[in-house]
């Protein structure tokens, strides 16, 4: 069992092992941050390093260091880790590369990483192939480069798999108070989730941000989500891997398997972790979460002195998970009193410039639109650039924002439509008063959406992916038979090995029937599926024209009000991903789908179904009867039950279409790929 990370991340003594500029910079950055503990350079030949006396060997150190930066080549790194572990050190940062992330170019990499793990034993390590960490709360860091952060009493913690992204994030000028930045590199031992859980346990950490290339240990992420739920601390993730290029880069960079993006989204949603798509959105969301925590709803308001900005705010929010509710009677009354009869009242609101420079009047107007029913009020203000303009006229906006916050006690943010038009000094003043300084209108809207994601409840453990196999495609009849044993409703069917037998089977089933040619890929394109055959002659003639002599004859379902696709694929990175989508010929046309991981709760299934555009048909559209939602649930649960019972060897299931009728849900077609 690996020890906890406390000693490593909050050290009282630091050993710096190796020479050169990287190790020298670790010492210099420790001094610059005012680290008050001991720093012990280790090098077999040097007499001093950065003005400090050098120890020849790890064995010569006065005691076991709490944290060690190992800045030597990969082979010596393994030996250094072994010696530190034997001495009872608190942990180490492994800077060297050339381990598992280099496996494609160097077959020795994977073996060396295993040797590193064996050498570490119970001692925590970060990396290899990582920069280390900066602890801005205690002024302790193992960081071989510059960084842009400053000491703080509380703030957000950031864990990244990329050291370069971590460096860039420390250079932000957005007023985000950062408590920790930790890089995970290859995650050979301490993964992103493990590190994140340790950081959440620090009471000075208000929120956690994760940059994720690949998830690795899914159970660790479930534990992280449970810890966040227990502590009431939100998590936001920047997950890469949507593009094929990003997935390829991920594998070569950190040896993490990115997996399918639908699976990644489903996993984050299940864990209650908000997902954003860019570093600016990531930082703005963390800033908002630090100041006010999770938002109680997705209801927001916007007020600006420009009709153009009001329209832009509305359009920026269009299609996002936030809403601008209509003004209530109290807001209208107070706004009219503050602004007079010349301003058209709406949300988003253009309050014009009649009250500009009058901080008291602006405070009254801005406070009037704020309301307990609004989760966040956005005050849209762009400050002139300081190098060429005089921003003194904008002092009224800072005073009004702070005053309105003090008067109402509600959540409020000052938003610059252009990120560079909210100076860092202004951001610091606003933050100190509890006003969120948000830089960029689109980033602000995204931050509100992410912060409004409800905390996840307890969910059953994810069904972990099984070993990947080379599957076989089961005949449709066999796939249907297996699924029907678990409760899936399929049409009554018979198999036949001649046109005559097909005709006889159709008579037994009863007309109308569906005739399918077995063993034919892409049946529709090959003319190997024909619907609504009404008599025996039609069956014989149709069978004779098909490119096969083996047939499946099925009951024809005629009263469907909607068609769904239910698919399950084994995602080697995330588990078994179920996709619900518009089915039949609409699948490719509409691209209307939602994904979730198995097993799923009723709420997850309901949410997924309701998110589909085709859900209007399921609910009854323009006077048509609704589909039987209970029967649809039964079909979904039957497929889930099969997956959970027969996961070993399973690669894929697809039901398309599931014919949804007013009183039934029938799997008209079934595909299954597995290895028994």
XYZ file of C-alpha atoms in Angstrom, residues 302-310 335-336 338-346 348-358 361-362 365-366 369 380-381 394 396-397:
41
model
C -26.802 39.956 -17.510
C -26.681 43.743 -17.371
C -24.597 46.022 -19.615
C -24.690 49.555 -20.967
C -24.936 48.372 -24.578
C -27.686 46.731 -26.575
C -24.991 45.022 -28.602
C -23.507 43.468 -25.491
C -26.938 42.385 -24.261
C -35.180 48.542 -12.145
C -37.811 51.033 -13.250
C -33.439 52.964 -10.698
C -33.429 53.592 -14.469
C -36.564 55.589 -15.205
C -39.016 55.136 -18.109
C -36.548 55.283 -21.037
C -34.996 51.836 -20.601
C -36.699 48.728 -21.971
C -36.566 46.101 -19.254
C -35.418 42.620 -20.203
C -30.186 40.387 -20.619
C -30.588 44.084 -19.855
C -29.169 47.137 -21.623
C -29.283 49.853 -18.935
C -27.930 52.537 -21.341
C -25.415 55.139 -20.126
C -27.661 57.601 -18.305
C -26.212 56.653 -14.926
C -22.571 56.196 -15.980
C -20.062 57.687 -13.517
C -22.710 57.760 -10.773
C -27.025 55.008 -9.123
C -25.159 52.161 -10.800
C -29.499 49.535 -10.819
C -27.168 46.562 -10.692
C -31.490 42.966 -11.309
C -20.587 43.214 -18.488
C -17.759 45.773 -18.266
C -14.328 52.930 -14.916
C -17.457 53.640 -10.779
C -18.018 50.107 -12.114
